[in-house]
PDB file of C-alpha atoms in Angstrom:
ATOM      1  CA  LEU A   1      10.603   4.587  -3.183  1.00 96.00           C
ATOM      2  CA  THR A   2      13.028   2.019  -1.900  1.00 97.00           C
ATOM      3  CA  ARG A   3      13.107   3.495   1.515  1.00 97.00           C
ATOM      4  CA  PHE A   4       9.341   3.900   1.407  1.00 97.00           C
ATOM      5  CA  ALA A   5       9.015   0.165   0.626  1.00 98.00           C
ATOM      6  CA  ARG A   6      11.105  -0.818   3.459  1.00 98.00           C
ATOM      7  CA  ASP A   7       9.289   1.516   5.872  1.00 98.00           C
ATOM      8  CA  VAL A   8       5.784   0.412   4.789  1.00 98.00           C
ATOM      9  CA  THR A   9       6.787  -3.261   5.004  1.00 98.00           C
ATOM     10  CA  ALA A  10       7.914  -2.744   8.562  1.00 98.00           C
ATOM     11  CA  ILE A  11       4.463  -1.171   9.227  1.00 97.00           C
ATOM     12  CA  LEU A  12       2.631  -3.817   7.390  1.00 97.00           C
ATOM     13  CA  SER A  13       4.389  -6.636   9.246  1.00 97.00           C
ATOM     14  CA  ARG A  14       2.852  -5.388  12.358  1.00 96.00           C
ATOM     15  CA  VAL A  15      -0.484  -4.095  11.328  1.00 95.00           C
ATOM     16  CA  ALA A  16      -1.721  -6.361   8.346  1.00 95.00           C
ATOM     17  CA  PRO A  17      -3.074  -9.106  10.621  1.00 93.00           C
ATOM     18  CA  VAL A  18      -5.164  -6.575  12.378  1.00 94.00           C
ATOM     19  CA  TYR A  19      -6.419  -4.995   9.147  1.00 93.00           C
ATOM     20  CA  ALA A  20      -7.609  -8.526   8.081  1.00 92.00           C
ATOM     21  CA  ILE A  21      -9.458  -8.938  11.412  1.00 95.00           C
ATOM     22  CA  VAL A  22     -11.087  -5.463  11.035  1.00 95.00           C
ATOM     23  CA  ARG A  23     -11.933  -6.037   7.234  1.00 93.00           C
ATOM     24  CA  ASP A  24     -13.594  -9.317   7.987  1.00 95.00           C
ATOM     25  CA  THR A  25     -15.482  -8.177  10.996  1.00 96.00           C
ATOM     26  CA  ALA A  26     -16.712  -5.034   9.137  1.00 95.00           C
ATOM     27  CA  LYS A  27     -18.834  -7.536   6.834  1.00 94.00           C
ATOM     28  CA  ALA A  28     -21.130  -8.035   9.909  1.00 95.00           C
ATOM     29  CA  GLU A  29     -20.874  -5.115  12.137  1.00 94.00           C
ATOM     30  CA  PRO A  30     -21.986  -1.639  10.839  1.00 94.00           C
ATOM     31  CA  GLU A  31     -19.829   0.191  13.330  1.00 94.00           C
ATOM     32  CA  ILE A  32     -16.623  -1.673  12.299  1.00 95.00           C
ATOM     33  CA  ALA A  33     -17.633  -1.137   8.664  1.00 95.00           C
ATOM     34  CA  SER A  34     -17.688   2.520   9.203  1.00 95.00           C
ATOM     35  CA  MET A  35     -14.293   2.474  10.893  1.00 94.00           C
ATOM     36  CA  TRP A  36     -13.007   0.243   8.260  1.00 94.00           C
ATOM     37  CA  HIS A  37     -13.945   2.778   5.444  1.00 95.00           C
ATOM     38  CA  GLY A  38     -12.290   5.490   7.417  1.00 96.00           C
ATOM     39  CA  ILE A  39      -9.224   3.480   7.732  1.00 94.00           C
ATOM     40  CA  LEU A  40      -9.269   2.840   3.901  1.00 94.00           C
ATOM     41  CA  ARG A  41      -9.822   6.539   3.256  1.00 96.00           C
ATOM     42  CA  ASP A  42      -7.123   7.617   5.529  1.00 96.00           C
ATOM     43  CA  ARG A  43      -4.531   5.180   4.204  1.00 96.00           C
ATOM     44  CA  TYR A  44      -5.295   6.392   0.680  1.00 97.00           C
ATOM     45  CA  THR A  45      -5.010  10.087   1.795  1.00 97.00           C
ATOM     46  CA  ASN A  46      -1.634   9.367   3.318  1.00 97.00           C
ATOM     47  CA  LEU A  47      -0.233   7.539   0.195  1.00 98.00           C
ATOM     48  CA  GLU A  48      -1.583  10.211  -2.001  1.00 98.00           C
ATOM     49  CA  ALA A  49       1.079  12.687  -0.289  1.00 97.00           C
ATOM     50  CA  VAL A  50       3.820  10.128  -1.585  1.00 97.00           C
ATOM     51  CA  ALA A  51       2.366  10.526  -5.099  1.00 98.00           C
ATOM     52  CA  GLN A  52       2.009  14.348  -4.935  1.00 98.00           C
ATOM     53  CA  HIS A  53       5.595  14.536  -3.648  1.00 97.00           C
ATOM     54  CA  LEU A  54       6.864  12.600  -6.690  1.00 97.00           C
ATOM     55  CA  ALA A  55       4.828  14.764  -9.059  1.00 97.00           C
ATOM     56  CA  GLU A  56       6.424  17.787  -7.431  1.00 97.00           C
ATOM     57  CA  LEU A  57       9.710  16.192  -8.105  1.00 97.00           C
ATOM     58  CA  HIS A  58       8.695  15.820 -11.809  1.00 96.00           C
ATOM     59  CA  SER A  59       9.583  12.131 -11.176  1.00 97.00           C
ATOM     60  CA  LEU A  60       6.250  10.475 -12.318  1.00 97.00           C
ATOM     61  CA  ARG A  61       6.239   8.687 -15.503  1.00 96.00           C
ATOM     62  CA  GLU A  62       4.925  10.915 -18.342  1.00 96.00           C
ATOM     63  CA  GLY A  63       1.032  10.773 -18.637  1.00 96.00           C
ATOM     64  CA  LEU A  64       0.763   9.258 -15.190  1.00 98.00           C
ATOM     65  CA  SER A  65      -1.608  11.358 -12.889  1.00 98.00           C
ATOM     66  CA  VAL A  66      -1.256  11.694  -9.201  1.00 98.00           C
ATOM     67  CA  THR A  67      -4.592   9.825  -8.800  1.00 98.00           C
ATOM     68  CA  GLN A  68      -3.203   6.907 -10.871  1.00 98.00           C
ATOM     69  CA  ALA A  69       0.142   6.829  -8.945  1.00 98.00           C
ATOM     70  CA  THR A  70      -1.830   6.954  -5.638  1.00 98.00           C
ATOM     71  CA  GLU A  71      -3.990   4.059  -6.819  1.00 98.00           C
ATOM     72  CA  THR A  72      -0.911   2.131  -7.757  1.00 98.00           C
ATOM     73  CA  ILE A  73       0.813   2.799  -4.539  1.00 98.00           C
ATOM     74  CA  TRP A  74      -2.252   1.992  -2.526  1.00 97.00           C
ATOM     75  CA  ALA A  75      -2.896  -1.344  -4.270  1.00 97.00           C
ATOM     76  CA  LEU A  76       0.760  -2.568  -4.228  1.00 98.00           C
ATOM     77  CA  SER A  77       1.475  -1.625  -0.653  1.00 98.00           C
ATOM     78  CA  SER A  78      -1.859  -2.906   0.701  1.00 96.00           C
ATOM     79  CA  PRO A  79      -2.110  -5.174   3.830  1.00 96.00           C
ATOM     80  CA  ASP A  80      -4.016  -7.771   1.682  1.00 95.00           C
ATOM     81  CA  MET A  81      -0.997  -7.854  -0.964  1.00 97.00           C
ATOM     82  CA  PHE A  82       1.409  -8.263   1.889  1.00 98.00           C
ATOM     83  CA  LEU A  83      -0.367 -11.013   3.547  1.00 97.00           C
ATOM     84  CA  LEU A  84      -1.131 -12.667   0.115  1.00 97.00           C
ATOM     85  CA  LEU A  85       2.516 -12.759  -0.745  1.00 98.00           C
ATOM     86  CA  GLY A  86       3.742 -13.687   2.549  1.00 97.00           C
ATOM     87  CA  GLU A  87       1.393 -16.385   3.471  1.00 95.00           C
ATOM     88  CA  GLN A  88       0.570 -17.912   0.089  1.00 95.00           C
ATOM     89  CA  ARG A  89       4.069 -17.314  -1.636  1.00 97.00           C
ATOM     90  CA  GLY A  90       6.313 -17.363   1.587  1.00 97.00           C
ATOM     91  CA  TYR A  91       7.722 -13.870   0.930  1.00 98.00           C
ATOM     92  CA  THR A  92       9.780 -12.608   3.833  1.00 98.00           C
ATOM     93  CA  ASN A  93       9.608  -8.987   4.717  1.00 98.00           C
ATOM     94  CA  GLU A  94      12.937  -8.320   2.990  1.00 98.00           C
ATOM     95  CA  ARG A  95      11.622 -10.006  -0.415  1.00 98.00           C
ATOM     96  CA  PHE A  96       8.213  -7.975  -0.085  1.00 98.00           C
ATOM     97  CA  ALA A  97      10.220  -4.740   0.328  1.00 98.00           C
ATOM     98  CA  ALA A  98      12.331  -5.478  -2.584  1.00 98.00           C
ATOM     99  CA  TRP A  99       9.349  -6.507  -4.748  1.00 98.00           C
ATOM    100  CA  LEU A 100       7.432  -3.589  -3.814  1.00 98.00           C
ATOM    101  CA  ALA A 101      10.138  -1.134  -4.469  1.00 98.00           C
ATOM    102  CA  GLU A 102      11.017  -2.773  -7.944  1.00 98.00           C
ATOM    103  CA  GLY A 103       7.328  -2.414  -8.738  1.00 98.00           C
ATOM    104  CA  LEU A 104       6.647   0.992  -7.723  1.00 98.00           C
ATOM    105  CA  ILE A 105       9.820   2.148  -9.377  1.00 98.00           C
ATOM    106  CA  ARG A 106       8.838   0.643 -12.744  1.00 97.00           C
ATOM    107  CA  LEU A 107       5.257   1.559 -12.622  1.00 98.00           C
ATOM    108  CA  LEU A 108       5.716   5.243 -11.293  1.00 98.00           C
ATOM    109  CA  LEU A 109       8.877   6.547 -12.499  1.00 97.00           C
ATOM    110  CA  GLY A 110       9.825   8.178 -15.783  1.00 88.00           C
TER     111      GLY A 110
END
């Protein structure tokens, strides 16, 4: 999860500003809205694979479903969270990656 947090932070540093533009444009443009929903769906599906892998390793906290784990990963590693903490709280990429890793480890693992 620490490596995942570092990797996703590197990706977010490049794509989060674009996500914000697409998200905001989707409010007024139906074609962009359709694309936006596809992006969100695909992102969820990709992160579900991470949660499923943790489940296969029997690493998920007892009582935590793959769906709950996926939702946790999806929310904490979101472009919105990255932008919020970076722009509003001054998090560097390194600080965000450490925060994300610690949060995921505490919330997901047994």
